[in-house]
Amino acid sequence: MTPTLYWKDGFVEMLDQTRLPTAVVYQTCKDADTVARGIKELWVRGAPAIGVAAAMGMALGAQGLPEGREFQQGLERIGAMLISQRPTAVNLAWAVRRMQAFARSLEGQPVAAVKAAMVAESQRMLEEDAAICRAIGKAGAHLLPDGGVLTHCNAGALATGGYGTALGVIRAAVEAGRALAVFADETRPVLQGARLTAWELMQDGIDVTLITDNMAAHTMKCGRIHAVVVGADRIAKNGDAANKIGTYGVAILAREHGIPFYVAAPLSTVDFSMASGAEIPIEERDGREITHVFGTTQIAPDGCKTFNPAFDVTPAKYIRAIITERGAVAPADLHRLQDPDLDATPWLVK
Amino acid sequence: MTPTLYWKDGFVEMLDQTRLPTAVVYQTCKDADTVARGIKELWVRGAPAIGVAAAMGMALGAQGLPEGREFQQGLERIGAMLISQRPTAVNLAWAVRRMQAFARSLEGQPVAAVKAAMVAESQRMLEEDAAICRAIGKAGAHLLPDGGVLTHCNAGALATGGYGTALGVIRAAVEAGRALAVFADETRPVLQGARLTAWELMQDGIDVTLITDNMAAHTMKCGRIHAVVVGADRIAKNGDAANKIGTYGVAILAREHGIPFYVAAPLSTVDFSMASGAEIPIEERDGREITHVFGTTQIAPDGCKTFNPAFDVTPAKYIRAIITERGAVAPADLHRLQDPDLDATPWLVK
């Protein structure tokens, strides 16, 4: 398994995912600014992995801060800087706030101890995330029948602390003996499906076939897709789910072909403060992502206008179930997962 | 206007569309085999332009044939060779058969005269096609309201003898004073939208914004698309329409958003011998088109499996009207256009 990011000698080693699949290169992040750059420039991407990266960025940034009031103020400043890198994934702000609250909870302890504890806490978040992904996989594996499964973008080990959300469900189903043929949308413009999902599944020996995004409808019509499972960057309280651009279209196509559409995500991706997906901010990125593949191969005329939204929102009505570490639920039941003391859960999607 | 192909000094100059938009390069075709290669390797593409190219290929091939029975036999052989290059566009076989019938109609004339007449006939087909495109434009312009128009692939001047089918409708609407904002799907894997449609419309000063294929759904949801118009490679008698891969998905998305979806094509694209689209053969092309942009920029892992259908079929139920040189009709009325003596046409889509 190629780790997405890890601590080494007091610094954060971050897999530069923009170089995959033809090169495995790590960037050494010695400060929070470099982590921020990695988030902005997509060395690391995927809502859960961005959250872990931000936590590590907070811990890195803490190392250079002085004692006293300036310590908490510094964490505020670094957190705001990290959060400003990308607007859509809620895990980014969630992780920053968790690290800030953690540091506040240690107030009064020697600053060196707080700094060391923050490093350990960010490492714990990485491990927690991988464990949550395994729980998501377990909660969703039974939903995938033998046959074709379509996924969009990369919600895999590379997008998380390990194992993956959507790909976690796929991995768990394969581990449970299911015979799956995965179809991966290439996911333009940044090609996370071609570069990351295909690569990750091939490394695990899971059967995967790459298609361009616009082939999904025809592949469904050919009867080769029996379920769709994707990740999410932010889910509103009503179950509307923001995910990589193109997800909304896939959801419509799935419904038109009578194919169940699942969203797999940790509860940290659910923003219970947002009533619906209409409130989720959608990041627009530089049009050069569209006009130049990998920033170099020009595919469009000079000066061509573009529209480059990085995400879209899939309304809850298209989603059969949201698969979380606490079980798979219909979007209408998502709010029930706020209750920390679940016991009877007759509403779980079996 | 950059011509798609033309006669020069007894040879066919063919615009190598694989080099657009960064280079305007013509390939000189001195024989039918080179024309066939151009069809296979997508120097020329688009059903009507493929038809014209095949006609020119027949005329070129005729030049080297001996007199007598072997002349017609040679035309049979060259025609079969040309038709075998691509299976989906019906215009290819249509043009070959038209040239064969034309040659047969001249039997008894000196072979040199027949050869010259075939060159002239192929040139006439080019001019006819451009005229047909203008008629299509006139028949469909009133269907586009002020606002956003989405198109997929390239059904423009580059795909025809000139002016275009889908882009002909757009051009005619602009000429009629409509304020259009065109959105062009980039159309992976061969990127005809990014490379050709954006280029062609920019050359004409028509407002165009490039999006990736998977952005169409979100762009529709944002209220920026008010009509969709695409071309076709083959239309069955019931109105089912084969067109570039991705078209079927766009049609589903359009219906889900209440946006009218139009197909623009000459009657030579209608295959009245096919009852429905289920019979239309769908070409599968080399997976390297997906894994390597322009054959060189690798975007997927070595050895990655692919599925690369070049076309899909949009069922008639998603199509508001088919726009032909004889008017725009609902798919259910398409069969009426077989009648060469139309007078009352109350069923035209106004």
PDB file of N, CA, C and O in Angstrom, chain A residues 25-84:
ATOM      1  N   VAL A  25       6.007   9.989  -6.286  1.00  0.00           N
ATOM      2  CA  VAL A  25       6.904  11.021  -5.766  1.00  0.00           C
ATOM      3  C   VAL A  25       6.304  11.586  -4.478  1.00  0.00           C
ATOM      4  O   VAL A  25       5.110  11.907  -4.440  1.00  0.00           O
ATOM      5  N   TYR A  26       7.116  11.705  -3.432  1.00  0.00           N
ATOM      6  CA  TYR A  26       6.654  12.340  -2.192  1.00  0.00           C
ATOM      7  C   TYR A  26       7.237  13.744  -2.080  1.00  0.00           C
ATOM      8  O   TYR A  26       8.389  13.976  -2.437  1.00  0.00           O
ATOM      9  N   GLN A  27       6.411  14.661  -1.606  1.00  0.00           N
ATOM     10  CA  GLN A  27       6.869  16.014  -1.303  1.00  0.00           C
ATOM     11  C   GLN A  27       7.043  16.104   0.210  1.00  0.00           C
ATOM     12  O   GLN A  27       6.156  15.704   0.961  1.00  0.00           O
ATOM     13  N   THR A  28       8.167  16.637   0.647  1.00  0.00           N
ATOM     14  CA  THR A  28       8.390  16.819   2.079  1.00  0.00           C
ATOM     15  C   THR A  28       7.851  18.182   2.499  1.00  0.00           C
ATOM     16  O   THR A  28       8.289  19.211   1.984  1.00  0.00           O
ATOM     17  N   CYS A  29       6.877  18.190   3.419  1.00  0.00           N
ATOM     18  CA  CYS A  29       6.280  19.441   3.897  1.00  0.00           C
ATOM     19  C   CYS A  29       6.903  19.771   5.247  1.00  0.00           C
ATOM     20  O   CYS A  29       6.703  19.038   6.224  1.00  0.00           O
ATOM     21  N   LYS A  30       7.659  20.877   5.284  1.00  0.00           N
ATOM     22  CA  LYS A  30       8.342  21.256   6.529  1.00  0.00           C
ATOM     23  C   LYS A  30       7.576  22.331   7.281  1.00  0.00           C
ATOM     24  O   LYS A  30       7.981  22.748   8.363  1.00  0.00           O
ATOM     25  N   ASP A  31       6.508  22.842   6.669  1.00  0.00           N
ATOM     26  CA  ASP A  31       5.730  23.877   7.345  1.00  0.00           C
ATOM     27  C   ASP A  31       4.285  23.839   6.848  1.00  0.00           C
ATOM     28  O   ASP A  31       3.972  23.151   5.871  1.00  0.00           O
ATOM     29  N   ALA A  32       3.435  24.605   7.526  1.00  0.00           N
ATOM     30  CA  ALA A  32       2.009  24.607   7.187  1.00  0.00           C
ATOM     31  C   ALA A  32       1.777  25.179   5.784  1.00  0.00           C
ATOM     32  O   ALA A  32       0.843  24.771   5.082  1.00  0.00           O
ATOM     33  N   ASP A  33       2.609  26.135   5.379  1.00  0.00           N
ATOM     34  CA  ASP A  33       2.428  26.731   4.055  1.00  0.00           C
ATOM     35  C   ASP A  33       2.603  25.690   2.947  1.00  0.00           C
ATOM     36  O   ASP A  33       1.905  25.728   1.925  1.00  0.00           O
ATOM     37  N   THR A  34       3.542  24.796   3.135  1.00  0.00           N
ATOM     38  CA  THR A  34       3.752  23.765   2.110  1.00  0.00           C
ATOM     39  C   THR A  34       2.586  22.776   2.102  1.00  0.00           C
ATOM     40  O   THR A  34       2.160  22.316   1.030  1.00  0.00           O
ATOM     41  N   VAL A  35       2.053  22.473   3.276  1.00  0.00           N
ATOM     42  CA  VAL A  35       0.853  21.629   3.319  1.00  0.00           C
ATOM     43  C   VAL A  35      -0.290  22.334   2.581  1.00  0.00           C
ATOM     44  O   VAL A  35      -1.020  21.716   1.785  1.00  0.00           O
ATOM     45  N   ALA A  36      -0.436  23.637   2.825  1.00  0.00           N
ATOM     46  CA  ALA A  36      -1.491  24.408   2.156  1.00  0.00           C
ATOM     47  C   ALA A  36      -1.319  24.346   0.643  1.00  0.00           C
ATOM     48  O   ALA A  36      -2.282  24.168  -0.114  1.00  0.00           O
ATOM     49  N   ARG A  37      -0.081  24.465   0.210  1.00  0.00           N
ATOM     50  CA  ARG A  37       0.192  24.392  -1.231  1.00  0.00           C
ATOM     51  C   ARG A  37      -0.194  23.017  -1.781  1.00  0.00           C
ATOM     52  O   ARG A  37      -0.774  22.893  -2.853  1.00  0.00           O
ATOM     53  N   GLY A  38       0.124  21.996  -1.016  1.00  0.00           N
ATOM     54  CA  GLY A  38      -0.225  20.634  -1.430  1.00  0.00           C
ATOM     55  C   GLY A  38      -1.730  20.440  -1.551  1.00  0.00           C
ATOM     56  O   GLY A  38      -2.207  19.725  -2.445  1.00  0.00           O
ATOM     57  N   ILE A  39      -2.480  21.078  -0.648  1.00  0.00           N
ATOM     58  CA  ILE A  39      -3.954  20.997  -0.718  1.00  0.00           C
ATOM     59  C   ILE A  39      -4.457  21.759  -1.942  1.00  0.00           C
ATOM     60  O   ILE A  39      -5.288  21.270  -2.712  1.00  0.00           O
ATOM     61  N   LYS A  40      -3.923  22.952  -2.137  1.00  0.00           N
ATOM     62  CA  LYS A  40      -4.347  23.808  -3.256  1.00  0.00           C
ATOM     63  C   LYS A  40      -4.023  23.162  -4.605  1.00  0.00           C
ATOM     64  O   LYS A  40      -4.840  23.177  -5.528  1.00  0.00           O
ATOM     65  N   GLU A  41      -2.804  22.631  -4.710  1.00  0.00           N
ATOM     66  CA  GLU A  41      -2.324  22.118  -6.002  1.00  0.00           C
ATOM     67  C   GLU A  41      -2.614  20.639  -6.194  1.00  0.00           C
ATOM     68  O   GLU A  41      -2.111  20.025  -7.130  1.00  0.00           O
ATOM     69  N   LEU A  42      -3.402  20.065  -5.289  1.00  0.00           N
ATOM     70  CA  LEU A  42      -3.914  18.702  -5.447  1.00  0.00           C
ATOM     71  C   LEU A  42      -2.852  17.618  -5.317  1.00  0.00           C
ATOM     72  O   LEU A  42      -3.037  16.514  -5.817  1.00  0.00           O
ATOM     73  N   TRP A  43      -1.718  17.928  -4.620  1.00  0.00           N
ATOM     74  CA  TRP A  43      -0.838  16.803  -4.261  1.00  0.00           C
ATOM     75  C   TRP A  43      -1.676  15.824  -3.445  1.00  0.00           C
ATOM     76  O   TRP A  43      -1.577  14.622  -3.613  1.00  0.00           O
ATOM     77  N   VAL A  44      -2.476  16.392  -2.531  1.00  0.00           N
ATOM     78  CA  VAL A  44      -3.408  15.587  -1.749  1.00  0.00           C
ATOM     79  C   VAL A  44      -4.809  16.074  -2.096  1.00  0.00           C
ATOM     80  O   VAL A  44      -5.024  17.268  -2.302  1.00  0.00           O
ATOM     81  N   ARG A  45      -5.746  15.130  -2.234  1.00  0.00           N
ATOM     82  CA  ARG A  45      -7.128  15.497  -2.522  1.00  0.00           C
ATOM     83  C   ARG A  45      -8.018  14.392  -1.983  1.00  0.00           C
ATOM     84  O   ARG A  45      -7.522  13.345  -1.562  1.00  0.00           O
ATOM     85  N   GLY A  46      -9.323  14.627  -2.030  1.00  0.00           N
ATOM     86  CA  GLY A  46     -10.246  13.718  -1.379  1.00  0.00           C
ATOM     87  C   GLY A  46     -10.547  14.271  -0.001  1.00  0.00           C
ATOM     88  O   GLY A  46      -9.625  14.573   0.769  1.00  0.00           O
ATOM     89  N   ALA A  47     -11.838  14.425   0.306  1.00  0.00           N
ATOM     90  CA  ALA A  47     -12.216  15.145   1.521  1.00  0.00           C
ATOM     91  C   ALA A  47     -11.556  14.583   2.780  1.00  0.00           C
ATOM     92  O   ALA A  47     -10.962  15.346   3.559  1.00  0.00           O
ATOM     93  N   PRO A  48     -11.590  13.269   3.038  1.00  0.00           N
ATOM     94  CA  PRO A  48     -10.976  12.784   4.279  1.00  0.00           C
ATOM     95  C   PRO A  48      -9.464  13.026   4.316  1.00  0.00           C
ATOM     96  O   PRO A  48      -8.929  13.437   5.349  1.00  0.00           O
ATOM     97  N   ALA A  49      -8.785  12.797   3.190  1.00  0.00           N
ATOM     98  CA  ALA A  49      -7.332  12.994   3.172  1.00  0.00           C
ATOM     99  C   ALA A  49      -6.981  14.466   3.353  1.00  0.00           C
ATOM    100  O   ALA A  49      -5.981  14.810   4.000  1.00  0.00           O
ATOM    101  N   ILE A  50      -7.793  15.350   2.780  1.00  0.00           N
ATOM    102  CA  ILE A  50      -7.571  16.784   2.979  1.00  0.00           C
ATOM    103  C   ILE A  50      -7.702  17.122   4.464  1.00  0.00           C
ATOM    104  O   ILE A  50      -6.931  17.922   5.007  1.00  0.00           O
ATOM    105  N   GLY A  51      -8.661  16.492   5.133  1.00  0.00           N
ATOM    106  CA  GLY A  51      -8.833  16.722   6.567  1.00  0.00           C
ATOM    107  C   GLY A  51      -7.588  16.301   7.341  1.00  0.00           C
ATOM    108  O   GLY A  51      -7.064  17.063   8.167  1.00  0.00           O
ATOM    109  N   VAL A  52      -7.083  15.118   7.058  1.00  0.00           N
ATOM    110  CA  VAL A  52      -5.885  14.635   7.751  1.00  0.00           C
ATOM    111  C   VAL A  52      -4.695  15.541   7.435  1.00  0.00           C
ATOM    112  O   VAL A  52      -3.911  15.897   8.324  1.00  0.00           O
ATOM    113  N   ALA A  53      -4.570  15.938   6.162  1.00  0.00           N
ATOM    114  CA  ALA A  53      -3.465  16.823   5.776  1.00  0.00           C
ATOM    115  C   ALA A  53      -3.549  18.141   6.542  1.00  0.00           C
ATOM    116  O   ALA A  53      -2.527  18.662   7.013  1.00  0.00           O
ATOM    117  N   ALA A  54      -4.754  18.669   6.677  1.00  0.00           N
ATOM    118  CA  ALA A  54      -4.921  19.929   7.405  1.00  0.00           C
ATOM    119  C   ALA A  54      -4.535  19.751   8.869  1.00  0.00           C
ATOM    120  O   ALA A  54      -3.897  20.631   9.467  1.00  0.00           O
ATOM    121  N   ALA A  55      -4.906  18.623   9.453  1.00  0.00           N
ATOM    122  CA  ALA A  55      -4.537  18.363  10.854  1.00  0.00           C
ATOM    123  C   ALA A  55      -3.019  18.316  10.995  1.00  0.00           C
ATOM    124  O   ALA A  55      -2.442  18.896  11.924  1.00  0.00           O
ATOM    125  N   MET A  56      -2.367  17.648  10.053  1.00  0.00           N
ATOM    126  CA  MET A  56      -0.901  17.593  10.090  1.00  0.00           C
ATOM    127  C   MET A  56      -0.306  18.977   9.851  1.00  0.00           C
ATOM    128  O   MET A  56       0.711  19.345  10.459  1.00  0.00           O
ATOM    129  N   GLY A  57      -0.945  19.749   8.992  1.00  0.00           N
ATOM    130  CA  GLY A  57      -0.495  21.119   8.749  1.00  0.00           C
ATOM    131  C   GLY A  57      -0.597  21.960  10.016  1.00  0.00           C
ATOM    132  O   GLY A  57       0.293  22.779  10.305  1.00  0.00           O
ATOM    133  N   MET A  58      -1.669  21.767  10.768  1.00  0.00           N
ATOM    134  CA  MET A  58      -1.822  22.485  12.037  1.00  0.00           C
ATOM    135  C   MET A  58      -0.702  22.105  13.005  1.00  0.00           C
ATOM    136  O   MET A  58      -0.112  22.964  13.670  1.00  0.00           O
ATOM    137  N   ALA A  59      -0.409  20.802  13.063  1.00  0.00           N
ATOM    138  CA  ALA A  59       0.638  20.332  13.982  1.00  0.00           C
ATOM    139  C   ALA A  59       2.013  20.849  13.552  1.00  0.00           C
ATOM    140  O   ALA A  59       2.830  21.257  14.386  1.00  0.00           O
ATOM    141  N   LEU A  60       2.248  20.857  12.240  1.00  0.00           N
ATOM    142  CA  LEU A  60       3.515  21.395  11.725  1.00  0.00           C
ATOM    143  C   LEU A  60       3.633  22.882  12.043  1.00  0.00           C
ATOM    144  O   LEU A  60       4.682  23.354  12.492  1.00  0.00           O
ATOM    145  N   GLY A  61       2.538  23.601  11.766  1.00  0.00           N
ATOM    146  CA  GLY A  61       2.544  25.051  12.000  1.00  0.00           C
ATOM    147  C   GLY A  61       2.746  25.374  13.468  1.00  0.00           C
ATOM    148  O   GLY A  61       3.393  26.380  13.812  1.00  0.00           O
ATOM    149  N   ALA A  62       2.213  24.525  14.341  1.00  0.00           N
ATOM    150  CA  ALA A  62       2.320  24.774  15.785  1.00  0.00           C
ATOM    151  C   ALA A  62       3.771  24.785  16.249  1.00  0.00           C
ATOM    152  O   ALA A  62       4.127  25.503  17.190  1.00  0.00           O
ATOM    153  N   GLN A  63       4.602  23.998  15.574  1.00  0.00           N
ATOM    154  CA  GLN A  63       5.990  23.850  16.026  1.00  0.00           C
ATOM    155  C   GLN A  63       6.727  25.187  16.094  1.00  0.00           C
ATOM    156  O   GLN A  63       7.585  25.391  16.948  1.00  0.00           O
ATOM    157  N   GLY A  64       6.401  26.102  15.200  1.00  0.00           N
ATOM    158  CA  GLY A  64       7.133  27.362  15.151  1.00  0.00           C
ATOM    159  C   GLY A  64       6.510  28.472  15.992  1.00  0.00           C
ATOM    160  O   GLY A  64       7.008  29.604  15.987  1.00  0.00           O
ATOM    161  N   LEU A  65       5.431  28.181  16.713  1.00  0.00           N
ATOM    162  CA  LEU A  65       4.725  29.240  17.449  1.00  0.00           C
ATOM    163  C   LEU A  65       5.311  29.440  18.849  1.00  0.00           C
ATOM    164  O   LEU A  65       5.748  28.472  19.477  1.00  0.00           O
ATOM    165  N   PRO A  66       5.272  30.689  19.328  1.00  0.00           N
ATOM    166  CA  PRO A  66       5.756  30.965  20.695  1.00  0.00           C
ATOM    167  C   PRO A  66       4.720  30.536  21.746  1.00  0.00           C
ATOM    168  O   PRO A  66       3.596  30.205  21.399  1.00  0.00           O
ATOM    169  N   GLU A  67       5.132  30.580  22.978  1.00  0.00           N
ATOM    170  CA  GLU A  67       4.223  30.250  24.090  1.00  0.00           C
ATOM    171  C   GLU A  67       3.161  31.329  24.289  1.00  0.00           C
ATOM    172  O   GLU A  67       3.227  32.398  23.698  1.00  0.00           O
ATOM    173  N   GLY A  68       2.217  31.017  25.160  1.00  0.00           N
ATOM    174  CA  GLY A  68       1.280  32.038  25.640  1.00  0.00           C
ATOM    175  C   GLY A  68       0.129  32.284  24.695  1.00  0.00           C
ATOM    176  O   GLY A  68      -0.249  31.421  23.891  1.00  0.00           O
ATOM    177  N   ARG A  69      -0.439  33.495  24.786  1.00  0.00           N
ATOM    178  CA  ARG A  69      -1.622  33.835  24.004  1.00  0.00           C
ATOM    179  C   ARG A  69      -1.358  33.718  22.514  1.00  0.00           C
ATOM    180  O   ARG A  69      -2.236  33.388  21.731  1.00  0.00           O
ATOM    181  N   GLU A  70      -0.097  34.034  22.156  1.00  0.00           N
ATOM    182  CA  GLU A  70       0.236  34.013  20.726  1.00  0.00           C
ATOM    183  C   GLU A  70       0.139  32.605  20.131  1.00  0.00           C
ATOM    184  O   GLU A  70       0.012  32.458  18.925  1.00  0.00           O
ATOM    185  N   PHE A  71       0.215  31.606  20.985  1.00  0.00           N
ATOM    186  CA  PHE A  71       0.132  30.221  20.482  1.00  0.00           C
ATOM    187  C   PHE A  71      -1.268  29.955  19.898  1.00  0.00           C
ATOM    188  O   PHE A  71      -1.405  29.561  18.734  1.00  0.00           O
ATOM    189  N   GLN A  72      -2.285  30.264  20.708  1.00  0.00           N
ATOM    190  CA  GLN A  72      -3.654  30.038  20.214  1.00  0.00           C
ATOM    191  C   GLN A  72      -3.961  30.962  19.036  1.00  0.00           C
ATOM    192  O   GLN A  72      -4.627  30.568  18.080  1.00  0.00           O
ATOM    193  N   GLN A  73      -3.474  32.196  19.107  1.00  0.00           N
ATOM    194  CA  GLN A  73      -3.712  33.130  17.990  1.00  0.00           C
ATOM    195  C   GLN A  73      -3.053  32.618  16.711  1.00  0.00           C
ATOM    196  O   GLN A  73      -3.609  32.712  15.621  1.00  0.00           O
ATOM    197  N   GLY A  74      -1.845  32.070  16.878  1.00  0.00           N
ATOM    198  CA  GLY A  74      -1.140  31.511  15.724  1.00  0.00           C
ATOM    199  C   GLY A  74      -1.918  30.356  15.111  1.00  0.00           C
ATOM    200  O   GLY A  74      -2.029  30.241  13.876  1.00  0.00           O
ATOM    201  N   LEU A  75      -2.497  29.520  15.967  1.00  0.00           N
ATOM    202  CA  LEU A  75      -3.282  28.391  15.449  1.00  0.00           C
ATOM    203  C   LEU A  75      -4.534  28.883  14.713  1.00  0.00           C
ATOM    204  O   LEU A  75      -4.964  28.279  13.720  1.00  0.00           O
ATOM    205  N   GLU A  76      -5.105  29.988  15.205  1.00  0.00           N
ATOM    206  CA  GLU A  76      -6.253  30.577  14.508  1.00  0.00           C
ATOM    207  C   GLU A  76      -5.854  31.005  13.095  1.00  0.00           C
ATOM    208  O   GLU A  76      -6.547  30.737  12.111  1.00  0.00           O
ATOM    209  N   ARG A  77      -4.725  31.679  13.029  1.00  0.00           N
ATOM    210  CA  ARG A  77      -4.241  32.218  11.757  1.00  0.00           C
ATOM    211  C   ARG A  77      -3.903  31.079  10.778  1.00  0.00           C
ATOM    212  O   ARG A  77      -4.318  31.089   9.618  1.00  0.00           O
ATOM    213  N   ILE A  78      -3.193  30.091  11.264  1.00  0.00           N
ATOM    214  CA  ILE A  78      -2.797  28.968  10.395  1.00  0.00           C
ATOM    215  C   ILE A  78      -4.044  28.196   9.941  1.00  0.00           C
ATOM    216  O   ILE A  78      -4.168  27.815   8.771  1.00  0.00           O
ATOM    217  N   GLY A  79      -4.986  28.024  10.847  1.00  0.00           N
ATOM    218  CA  GLY A  79      -6.224  27.319  10.502  1.00  0.00           C
ATOM    219  C   GLY A  79      -6.989  28.043   9.408  1.00  0.00           C
ATOM    220  O   GLY A  79      -7.458  27.433   8.431  1.00  0.00           O
ATOM    221  N   ALA A  80      -7.092  29.362   9.553  1.00  0.00           N
ATOM    222  CA  ALA A  80      -7.822  30.150   8.541  1.00  0.00           C
ATOM    223  C   ALA A  80      -7.116  30.040   7.186  1.00  0.00           C
ATOM    224  O   ALA A  80      -7.759  29.925   6.129  1.00  0.00           O
ATOM    225  N   MET A  81      -5.794  30.055   7.232  1.00  0.00           N
ATOM    226  CA  MET A  81      -5.010  29.951   5.993  1.00  0.00           C
ATOM    227  C   MET A  81      -5.255  28.594   5.327  1.00  0.00           C
ATOM    228  O   MET A  81      -5.478  28.511   4.112  1.00  0.00           O
ATOM    229  N   LEU A  82      -5.254  27.545   6.112  1.00  0.00           N
ATOM    230  CA  LEU A  82      -5.479  26.205   5.548  1.00  0.00           C
ATOM    231  C   LEU A  82      -6.902  26.079   4.990  1.00  0.00           C
ATOM    232  O   LEU A  82      -7.101  25.583   3.877  1.00  0.00           O
ATOM    233  N   ILE A  83      -7.883  26.556   5.763  1.00  0.00           N
ATOM    234  CA  ILE A  83      -9.288  26.435   5.335  1.00  0.00           C
ATOM    235  C   ILE A  83      -9.518  27.172   4.014  1.00  0.00           C
ATOM    236  O   ILE A  83     -10.330  26.758   3.186  1.00  0.00           O
ATOM    237  N   SER A  84      -8.769  28.261   3.797  1.00  0.00           N
ATOM    238  CA  SER A  84      -9.012  29.087   2.601  1.00  0.00           C
ATOM    239  C   SER A  84      -8.532  28.415   1.313  1.00  0.00           C
ATOM    240  O   SER A  84      -8.819  28.903   0.217  1.00  0.00           O
TER     241      SER A  84
END
